[in-house]
Amino acid sequence: MKLSAYTLKNITSERVDVPEESILELPEKVLQFGTGVLLRGLPDYFIDKANRMGIFNGRIVIVKTTNRGDTADFGKQDGLYTLCVRGIQDGQKIEENIINSSISRVLSASHEWEQILECAHNQSLQVIISNTTEVGIKLVNDDIRRHPPVSYPGKLLAFLFERFTAFGGSEKSGFVIVPTELIPDNGKKLESIVLELAHLNGLQDDFIEWLEHCNYFCNSLVDRIVTGMPDEEIKIEIEKELGYTDQLLTVCEVYRLWAIEGNEHVKKILSFAGADEGVVIEPDIDLYRELKLRLLNGTHTLSCGIAFLAGVDTVKQGMDDPMIEKYIADVMQNEIGPSIPYEIDAQTVEAFTAKVLDRFRNPHINHFWKSITLNYTQKLKMRCIPLLLNYYKKNNLVPELFALGFAAYIYFMKPVKRNGDEFFGEFKVKPYLIEDEVAEKFYKLWQKFAPHEIVNEVLKDVALWGKDLSILPGFEQSVKDKLDSIINNGMRATIESAQSKKMVI
């Protein structure tokens, strides 16, 4: 039996939380740009939970923004999917299976743009959510009259202009817009790009005034490890237990946080926040952002190349490997924690660090290091470079474990094969796809320069990092030494050497 609206009434397993069919009739209140598992595992989870409690009473229209993959499974399953929550909470083992019924339909921006614009005429629609990865929120000189515009901000601006036109610029027709892309001040950055695009497109002054004063662009932070589809063997086991098949089955951890910067109006519109303490709406969310961005995401980013090149597939396997586990704990506690560029007391950092390490050990989460390397360069810049600079500001010493993470990044970004616009590295004679917007730059660097020259070229590239990192005392030489060791001695020997040199602050 396949999961769908038709088969809901036939699902009898006590191991799954089945929604009332009446929820499928709720009006569409949210427009969501992105189909990714993070959105399904966190914002969509909160909205579904609120609907079950009779709080929010609204469903989601999803916009598929790229041409990669398809939306067939959403259509076949009427937007339904099973969220499998696995982990430990307050010392208790948690295993929950929830059929999420928050999604009403999925529309492709490439093929169904007119239908997407029609959604702007729906007065019930009040919320816009997005997750288009870190590279999605950037300024492109986009024509919003294209069908569709190229960029996410272009698509959003076109939709907002359609809304303005449909309701004659009514004050109440504005949206609460909550991007979840993991960049600092994501809401304000998106707002500034949309406003600049409005000027570039020559849109009228009254629309720009409506855009600025009737819409609320909220900074937000999402924190939940969502790994998506489990291994085939585990998937089959879960489906057998539940009594149906699900091509959108998604696994996530228990821990959840969606911190949103907003006022009382934002709280009123985002009423689903009342369903779960994991949704926090406050005037200032910097504390939440810094803890999560640096200790969890920063650690992921510095460790992913190291673990991958050490032959470790998942974060959990890394925590089971004494050498990788020691690197992860040491870099988090001794280099990242003390270098967070925000005033946080040591006890708060220590408590959050312990919680993150427990989350990394979750036996139910297969979080692949290779997946974490997606947009490697941008993640390193946004999550880790501020830590590096602050470490030097405080200590004026080489952070040896950080240098190792940087050397691993440079080696991981060594394409040995090009296939059109795709670039492939090689590890243990097996190719791997380098999914990074500067992969071509590295392809040319590795063809032209020796490894020690590549380190200099990369570190001094202000366009990549926003600063010349080669001027940091001793850092370039440390990265060169570690890259040379990775090439000649392998990753594990290099980790052992770096551990012996680290400084404990």
Coordinates of C-alpha atoms in Angstrom, one line a residue:
M1 CA 0.0 0.0 0.0
K2 CA 1.3 3.4 -1.0
L3 CA 0.9 6.5 1.2
S4 CA -1.7 8.9 -0.2
A5 CA -4.8 10.8 0.8
Y6 CA -6.9 7.8 -0.4
T7 CA -5.1 5.2 1.7
L8 CA -5.0 7.2 4.9
K9 CA -8.1 5.5 6.2
N10 CA -6.5 2.1 5.7
I11 CA -3.5 2.8 7.8
T12 CA -4.0 0.9 11.1
S13 CA -0.5 0.7 12.6
E14 CA -0.3 2.0 16.2
R15 CA 3.2 3.1 15.4
V16 CA 2.3 6.1 13.3
D17 CA 0.4 9.3 14.0
V18 CA -2.2 9.6 11.2
P19 CA -3.8 13.0 10.5
E20 CA -7.5 13.7 10.4
E21 CA -8.7 13.9 6.8
S22 CA -10.3 17.2 7.6
I23 CA -6.8 18.7 7.8
L24 CA -6.4 18.1 4.1
E25 CA -9.2 20.6 3.5
L26 CA -7.6 23.5 5.3
P27 CA -6.8 26.7 3.3
E28 CA -3.4 27.5 1.9
K29 CA -1.7 30.0 4.2
V30 CA 2.0 29.5 3.5
L31 CA 4.1 29.8 0.3
Q32 CA 7.4 27.9 0.7
F33 CA 10.3 28.2 -1.7
G34 CA 12.2 24.9 -1.6
T35 CA 11.4 21.2 -1.3
G36 CA 14.4 20.2 0.8
V37 CA 14.4 17.8 3.8
L38 CA 15.3 20.6 6.3
L39 CA 12.1 22.4 5.5
R40 CA 10.1 19.2 5.7
G41 CA 11.8 18.3 9.0
L42 CA 11.4 21.6 10.8
P43 CA 9.1 24.4 9.6
D44 CA 6.7 22.0 8.0
Y45 CA 6.8 19.9 11.1
F46 CA 5.8 22.8 13.3
I47 CA 2.9 23.8 11.0
D48 CA 1.6 20.2 10.8
K49 CA 1.7 20.0 14.6
A50 CA -0.2 23.2 15.0
N51 CA -2.8 22.1 12.5
R52 CA -3.4 18.9 14.5
M53 CA -3.9 21.1 17.6
G54 CA -6.3 23.4 15.8
I55 CA -4.0 26.4 16.2
F56 CA -2.7 27.6 12.8
N57 CA -5.2 25.8 10.5
G58 CA -3.4 26.4 7.2
R59 CA -1.4 24.4 4.6
I60 CA 1.7 25.0 2.5
V61 CA 2.1 25.6 -1.2
I62 CA 5.6 24.6 -2.2
V63 CA 7.6 26.2 -5.0
K64 CA 10.3 24.0 -6.5
T65 CA 12.9 26.6 -7.5
T66 CA 15.4 24.5 -9.4
N67 CA 15.3 22.0 -12.3
R68 CA 17.1 19.3 -10.3
G69 CA 15.0 16.3 -9.4
D70 CA 11.2 16.2 -9.8
T71 CA 8.1 16.6 -7.7
A72 CA 6.4 13.4 -8.9
D73 CA 6.4 11.7 -5.4
F74 CA 4.7 14.7 -3.9
G75 CA 1.9 14.5 -6.4
K76 CA 1.6 10.7 -6.1
Q77 CA 1.3 11.0 -2.3
D78 CA -0.9 14.1 -2.2
G79 CA 1.9 16.0 -0.4
L80 CA 1.9 13.5 2.5
Y81 CA 5.1 12.1 3.9
T82 CA 6.2 10.3 7.1
L83 CA 8.6 12.1 9.5
C84 CA 10.5 9.6 11.6
V85 CA 11.8 11.3 14.8
R86 CA 14.6 9.4 16.4
G87 CA 16.9 10.2 19.3
I88 CA 17.3 10.7 23.1
Q89 CA 15.5 13.4 25.1
D90 CA 15.9 13.8 28.8
G91 CA 17.5 10.4 28.9
Q92 CA 14.5 8.8 27.2
K93 CA 14.6 7.0 23.9
I94 CA 12.3 8.7 21.4
E95 CA 10.8 7.0 18.3
E96 CA 7.9 8.8 16.7
N97 CA 6.4 8.4 13.2
I98 CA 4.2 11.2 12.0
I99 CA 2.4 11.5 8.7
N100 CA 2.8 15.1 7.9
S101 CA -0.2 16.6 6.1
S102 CA 1.0 20.3 6.0
I103 CA 1.7 20.3 2.2
S104 CA -1.2 20.9 -0.1
R105 CA 0.7 20.9 -3.5
V106 CA 4.1 21.5 -5.1
L107 CA 4.5 23.8 -8.1
S108 CA 7.5 24.0 -10.4
A109 CA 8.8 27.5 -11.0
S110 CA 10.1 26.5 -14.4
H111 CA 6.8 25.0 -15.7
E112 CA 4.0 26.4 -13.5
W113 CA 5.0 30.0 -12.9
E114 CA 1.5 31.3 -13.7
Q115 CA -0.1 29.0 -11.1
I116 CA 2.4 30.3 -8.6
L117 CA 1.5 33.9 -9.4
E118 CA -2.1 33.0 -9.0
C119 CA -1.4 32.1 -5.3
A120 CA -0.7 35.8 -4.8
H121 CA -4.4 36.4 -5.2
N122 CA -5.2 34.2 -2.2
Q123 CA -6.1 36.5 0.7
S124 CA -5.5 33.7 3.2
L125 CA -1.8 33.4 2.2
Q126 CA 0.2 35.4 4.8
V127 CA 3.5 33.7 5.2
I128 CA 6.5 33.0 3.0
I129 CA 9.3 30.6 4.0
S130 CA 12.4 29.7 2.0
N131 CA 15.5 27.5 2.1
T132 CA 17.4 27.9 -1.2
T133 CA 20.8 27.1 0.5
E134 CA 23.4 29.8 1.4
V135 CA 24.0 30.7 -2.3
G136 CA 20.3 31.3 -2.9
I137 CA 20.1 34.7 -1.3
K138 CA 22.3 36.8 -3.5
L139 CA 21.8 39.8 -5.9
V140 CA 21.4 38.9 -9.5
N141 CA 20.4 41.6 -12.0
D142 CA 17.2 39.8 -12.6
D143 CA 14.2 40.7 -14.8
I144 CA 11.1 40.0 -12.7
R145 CA 9.0 39.9 -15.9
R146 CA 10.6 36.7 -17.0
H147 CA 8.6 33.5 -16.5
P148 CA 10.1 32.8 -14.1
P149 CA 12.9 35.1 -13.0
V150 CA 16.3 33.5 -12.6
S151 CA 17.1 34.0 -8.9
Y152 CA 15.1 33.3 -5.7
P153 CA 15.0 37.1 -4.8
G154 CA 13.8 37.8 -8.3
K155 CA 11.0 35.2 -8.0
L156 CA 10.0 36.5 -4.6
L157 CA 9.9 40.1 -5.9
A158 CA 7.8 39.1 -8.9
F159 CA 5.4 37.3 -6.5
L160 CA 5.2 40.3 -4.1
F161 CA 4.5 42.7 -7.1
E162 CA 1.7 40.4 -8.2
R163 CA 0.3 40.5 -4.7
F164 CA 0.5 44.3 -4.6
T165 CA -1.3 44.6 -7.9
A166 CA -4.0 42.0 -6.9
F167 CA -5.0 43.9 -3.7
G168 CA -4.3 47.4 -4.8
G169 CA -1.5 47.9 -2.3
S170 CA -3.7 47.1 0.7
E171 CA -1.7 47.4 4.0
K172 CA -3.2 44.0 5.2
S173 CA -2.0 42.2 2.0
G174 CA 1.6 42.2 3.1
F175 CA 3.5 39.0 4.2
V176 CA 5.6 37.8 7.0
I177 CA 8.7 36.5 5.2
V178 CA 11.0 34.1 7.0
P179 CA 14.1 32.8 5.1
T180 CA 15.8 29.9 6.8
E181 CA 19.0 30.0 4.8
L182 CA 22.0 29.8 7.1
I183 CA 23.5 33.2 6.6
P184 CA 23.8 36.0 9.2
D185 CA 20.8 38.4 9.1
N186 CA 19.2 36.3 6.4
G187 CA 15.9 38.2 6.6
K188 CA 17.4 41.7 6.4
K189 CA 19.8 40.6 3.6
L190 CA 16.9 39.2 1.6
E191 CA 15.0 42.4 2.1
S192 CA 17.8 44.6 1.0
I193 CA 18.3 42.5 -2.2
V194 CA 14.6 42.5 -3.0
L195 CA 14.5 46.3 -2.5
E196 CA 17.5 46.8 -4.8
L197 CA 16.0 44.6 -7.4
A198 CA 12.8 46.6 -7.2
H199 CA 14.8 49.7 -8.1
L200 CA 16.7 47.9 -10.8
N201 CA 13.4 46.8 -12.4
G202 CA 12.0 50.4 -12.3
L203 CA 9.0 49.5 -10.1
Q204 CA 6.8 52.4 -8.9
D205 CA 7.3 54.2 -5.7
D206 CA 4.0 53.2 -4.1
F207 CA 5.0 49.5 -4.5
I208 CA 8.4 50.1 -3.0
E209 CA 6.7 51.9 -0.1
W210 CA 4.3 48.9 0.4
L211 CA 7.2 46.5 0.1
E212 CA 9.1 48.3 2.9
H213 CA 6.2 49.1 5.3
C214 CA 3.6 46.3 4.8
N215 CA 5.9 43.3 4.7
Y216 CA 8.0 41.8 7.5
F217 CA 11.3 40.2 6.6
C218 CA 12.4 38.3 9.7
N219 CA 15.9 37.0 10.5
S220 CA 15.6 33.4 11.5
L221 CA 17.7 30.4 12.6
V222 CA 16.9 26.7 12.0
D223 CA 18.5 24.0 14.0
R224 CA 17.6 20.3 13.5
I225 CA 19.6 17.6 11.9
V226 CA 17.3 16.2 9.1
T227 CA 19.0 13.4 7.1
G228 CA 16.1 12.6 4.8
M229 CA 15.6 9.1 3.4
P230 CA 17.3 6.4 5.4
D231 CA 19.3 3.5 4.0
E232 CA 17.2 1.1 1.9
E233 CA 17.4 -1.6 4.5
I234 CA 16.2 0.7 7.3
K235 CA 13.5 2.2 5.0
I236 CA 12.1 -1.3 4.2
E237 CA 12.1 -2.2 7.9
I238 CA 10.2 1.1 8.8
E239 CA 7.7 0.6 6.0
K240 CA 7.0 -3.0 7.0
E241 CA 6.3 -1.8 10.6
L242 CA 4.0 1.0 9.4
G243 CA 2.2 -1.0 6.7
Y244 CA 2.7 1.3 3.7
T245 CA 5.4 2.6 1.4
D246 CA 6.6 6.2 1.4
Q247 CA 9.0 7.6 -1.2
L248 CA 9.3 10.8 0.8
L249 CA 10.0 9.2 4.2
T250 CA 12.2 11.5 6.2
V251 CA 14.3 10.9 9.3
C252 CA 15.3 13.7 11.8
E253 CA 16.6 14.1 15.3
V254 CA 14.4 15.0 18.3
Y255 CA 16.1 18.3 19.0
R256 CA 14.4 21.2 17.2
L257 CA 14.7 25.0 17.2
W258 CA 13.4 27.7 14.9
A259 CA 14.3 31.1 16.3
I260 CA 12.6 34.0 14.5
E261 CA 13.3 37.7 15.0
G262 CA 10.0 39.4 15.2
N263 CA 7.4 41.6 17.0
E264 CA 3.9 41.0 18.2
H265 CA 2.5 41.3 14.7
V266 CA 4.9 38.5 13.5
K267 CA 3.8 36.4 16.5
K268 CA 0.2 36.8 15.6
I269 CA 0.7 35.8 12.0
L270 CA 3.0 32.9 12.9
S271 CA 0.5 31.4 15.4
F272 CA 1.8 27.9 14.8
A273 CA 4.6 28.9 17.3
G274 CA 2.1 28.1 20.1
A275 CA 2.2 24.4 19.2
D276 CA 5.8 23.8 20.2
E277 CA 8.4 25.3 22.4
G278 CA 11.0 24.8 19.7
V279 CA 9.6 27.9 17.9
V280 CA 11.1 31.0 19.5
I281 CA 9.9 34.5 18.4
E282 CA 12.0 37.2 20.0
P283 CA 13.2 40.7 19.1
D284 CA 16.9 39.5 19.1
I285 CA 18.0 36.0 18.2
D286 CA 21.8 36.6 17.9
L287 CA 22.6 34.3 20.9
Y288 CA 20.8 31.3 19.3
R289 CA 22.4 32.0 15.9
E290 CA 26.0 32.3 17.2
L291 CA 25.8 29.1 19.3
K292 CA 24.3 27.0 16.5
L293 CA 26.2 28.6 13.6
R294 CA 29.6 28.2 15.3
L295 CA 29.5 25.2 17.5
L296 CA 27.3 22.9 15.4
N297 CA 27.6 24.1 11.8
G298 CA 31.2 25.4 12.2
T299 CA 32.3 22.1 13.7
H300 CA 30.5 20.2 10.8
T301 CA 32.3 22.4 8.2
L302 CA 35.8 22.1 9.7
S303 CA 35.4 18.4 10.2
C304 CA 33.7 17.2 7.0
G305 CA 36.7 17.1 4.7
I306 CA 38.8 15.6 7.5
A307 CA 36.4 12.8 8.2
F308 CA 35.6 12.1 4.5
L309 CA 39.3 11.9 3.6
A310 CA 39.8 9.6 6.7
G311 CA 37.3 7.2 5.2
V312 CA 34.5 7.9 7.6
D313 CA 31.1 8.1 6.0
T314 CA 28.7 9.6 8.7
V315 CA 28.8 11.9 11.7
K316 CA 27.8 9.0 14.0
Q317 CA 30.6 6.9 12.6
G318 CA 33.0 9.8 13.3
M319 CA 31.9 9.9 16.9
D320 CA 32.6 6.1 17.1
D321 CA 36.1 6.6 15.7
P322 CA 38.4 7.7 18.6
M323 CA 40.6 9.8 16.3
I324 CA 37.8 11.7 14.6
E325 CA 35.8 12.0 17.8
K326 CA 38.8 13.6 19.5
Y327 CA 39.3 16.0 16.7
I328 CA 35.7 17.0 16.8
A329 CA 35.6 17.5 20.5
D330 CA 38.9 19.3 20.6
V331 CA 38.2 21.8 17.8
M332 CA 34.8 22.6 19.3
Q333 CA 36.0 23.0 22.8
N334 CA 39.4 24.6 22.4
E335 CA 39.3 26.6 19.1
I336 CA 35.7 27.3 18.2
G337 CA 34.0 27.8 21.6
P338 CA 36.5 30.4 22.9
S339 CA 36.5 32.2 19.5
I340 CA 32.8 32.9 19.0
P341 CA 32.6 36.6 18.0
Y342 CA 29.7 37.3 20.4
E343 CA 29.6 37.9 24.2
I344 CA 28.5 34.5 25.6
D345 CA 29.3 33.2 29.1
A346 CA 31.5 30.1 29.2
Q347 CA 28.8 28.0 31.0
T348 CA 26.3 28.6 28.1
V349 CA 29.0 27.6 25.6
E350 CA 29.9 24.5 27.6
A351 CA 26.3 23.4 28.0
F352 CA 25.6 23.8 24.3
T353 CA 28.8 22.0 23.3
A354 CA 27.8 19.0 25.4
K355 CA 24.4 19.0 23.8
V356 CA 25.9 19.1 20.3
L357 CA 28.2 16.2 21.0
D358 CA 25.3 14.2 22.2
R359 CA 23.4 15.0 19.0
F360 CA 26.3 14.0 16.9
R361 CA 26.2 10.6 18.7
N362 CA 22.6 9.9 17.8
P363 CA 22.6 6.3 16.5
H364 CA 19.5 6.9 14.4
I365 CA 20.9 9.8 12.3
N366 CA 22.9 8.9 9.2
H367 CA 24.3 12.4 8.5
F368 CA 26.8 11.9 5.7
W369 CA 30.0 14.0 5.8
K370 CA 29.9 14.2 2.0
S371 CA 26.5 15.9 2.2
I372 CA 28.0 18.5 4.5
T373 CA 30.5 19.4 1.9
L374 CA 27.7 21.0 -0.3
N375 CA 28.7 24.6 -0.9
Y376 CA 31.9 23.9 1.1
T377 CA 33.5 27.3 0.4
Q378 CA 30.5 29.4 1.3
K379 CA 30.0 27.5 4.5
L380 CA 33.6 27.9 5.5
K381 CA 33.5 31.6 4.8
M382 CA 30.2 32.3 6.7
R383 CA 30.6 29.8 9.6
C384 CA 34.3 29.6 10.3
I385 CA 36.4 32.5 9.0
P386 CA 35.0 34.9 11.7
L387 CA 36.2 32.3 14.3
L388 CA 39.6 32.2 12.8
L389 CA 40.0 35.9 12.9
N390 CA 38.7 36.2 16.4
Y391 CA 41.0 33.4 17.5
Y392 CA 44.0 35.4 16.3
K393 CA 42.6 38.5 17.8
K394 CA 42.6 36.8 21.2
N395 CA 45.6 34.6 21.0
N396 CA 47.9 35.6 18.1
L397 CA 48.7 31.9 17.7
V398 CA 48.1 29.3 15.0
P399 CA 44.9 27.3 15.6
E400 CA 46.4 24.0 14.6
L401 CA 43.1 22.1 14.3
F402 CA 41.5 24.9 12.3
A403 CA 44.5 24.8 10.0
L404 CA 44.0 21.1 9.5
G405 CA 40.4 21.7 8.6
F406 CA 41.4 24.2 6.0
A407 CA 44.1 21.9 4.5
A408 CA 41.5 19.2 4.3
Y409 CA 39.1 21.6 2.5
I410 CA 41.8 22.5 -0.1
Y411 CA 42.6 18.8 -0.7
F412 CA 38.9 17.9 -1.0
M413 CA 38.5 20.7 -3.5
K414 CA 41.0 19.0 -5.9
P415 CA 39.0 18.1 -9.1
V416 CA 40.7 15.4 -11.1
K417 CA 38.0 15.1 -13.7
R418 CA 35.6 17.5 -15.4
N419 CA 32.3 16.5 -17.1
G420 CA 30.6 19.5 -18.5
D421 CA 29.8 21.8 -15.5
E422 CA 30.5 19.0 -13.0
F423 CA 33.8 18.5 -11.3
F424 CA 35.0 15.3 -9.6
G425 CA 37.6 14.6 -6.9
E426 CA 39.0 11.1 -6.2
F427 CA 39.4 9.2 -3.0
K428 CA 40.6 5.6 -2.8
V429 CA 40.2 5.4 -6.6
K430 CA 36.5 6.4 -6.4
P431 CA 35.2 9.6 -7.8
Y432 CA 33.1 12.1 -5.8
L433 CA 31.2 15.1 -7.0
I434 CA 32.4 18.5 -5.7
E435 CA 29.3 20.5 -5.3
D436 CA 30.7 24.0 -4.9
E437 CA 30.3 27.1 -7.0
V438 CA 34.1 27.7 -7.1
A439 CA 34.9 24.1 -8.2
E440 CA 36.1 25.3 -11.6
K441 CA 38.5 27.8 -9.9
F442 CA 40.1 24.9 -7.9
Y443 CA 40.2 22.8 -11.1
K444 CA 42.4 25.4 -12.7
L445 CA 44.5 26.0 -9.6
W446 CA 45.4 22.3 -9.2
Q447 CA 46.3 22.1 -12.9
K448 CA 48.5 25.2 -12.7
F449 CA 50.2 25.3 -9.3
A450 CA 52.1 23.0 -6.9
P451 CA 50.2 22.3 -3.6
H452 CA 52.2 24.9 -1.5
E453 CA 51.5 27.5 -4.2
I454 CA 47.8 26.6 -4.1
V455 CA 47.6 27.3 -0.4
N456 CA 49.0 30.8 -1.0
E457 CA 46.6 31.4 -3.9
V458 CA 43.6 30.3 -1.9
L459 CA 44.4 32.1 1.4
K460 CA 45.2 35.4 -0.2
D461 CA 42.0 35.4 -2.3
V462 CA 40.0 38.2 -0.7
A463 CA 37.1 37.5 -3.1
L464 CA 36.7 34.1 -1.4
W465 CA 37.1 35.1 2.2
G466 CA 36.6 38.8 2.5
K467 CA 40.1 39.1 3.9
D468 CA 43.6 38.1 3.0
L469 CA 44.2 35.1 5.3
S470 CA 47.8 34.7 4.2
I471 CA 48.8 37.6 6.5
L472 CA 47.7 35.7 9.7
P473 CA 51.0 34.9 11.4
G474 CA 52.0 31.3 10.8
F475 CA 48.7 30.2 9.4
E476 CA 49.8 29.8 5.8
Q477 CA 52.8 27.7 6.7
S478 CA 50.7 25.5 9.0
V479 CA 48.1 24.8 6.3
K480 CA 51.0 24.1 3.8
D481 CA 52.6 21.6 6.2
K482 CA 49.3 19.8 6.8
L483 CA 48.3 19.7 3.1
D484 CA 51.7 18.2 2.4
S485 CA 51.2 15.6 5.1
I486 CA 47.7 14.7 3.8
I487 CA 49.2 14.1 0.3
N488 CA 52.2 12.1 1.5
N489 CA 51.2 10.5 4.7
G490 CA 47.4 10.3 4.6
M491 CA 44.7 12.0 6.7
R492 CA 45.0 9.9 9.9
A493 CA 48.7 10.5 10.3
T494 CA 48.1 14.2 9.7
I495 CA 45.3 14.3 12.4
E496 CA 47.6 12.7 14.9
S497 CA 50.4 15.2 14.2
A498 CA 48.0 18.2 14.4
Q499 CA 46.6 16.9 17.7
S500 CA 50.1 16.9 19.2
K501 CA 50.6 20.6 18.3
K502 CA 47.3 22.0 19.3
M503 CA 47.1 24.7 22.0
V504 CA 44.5 24.4 24.8
I505 CA 43.1 27.9 25.6

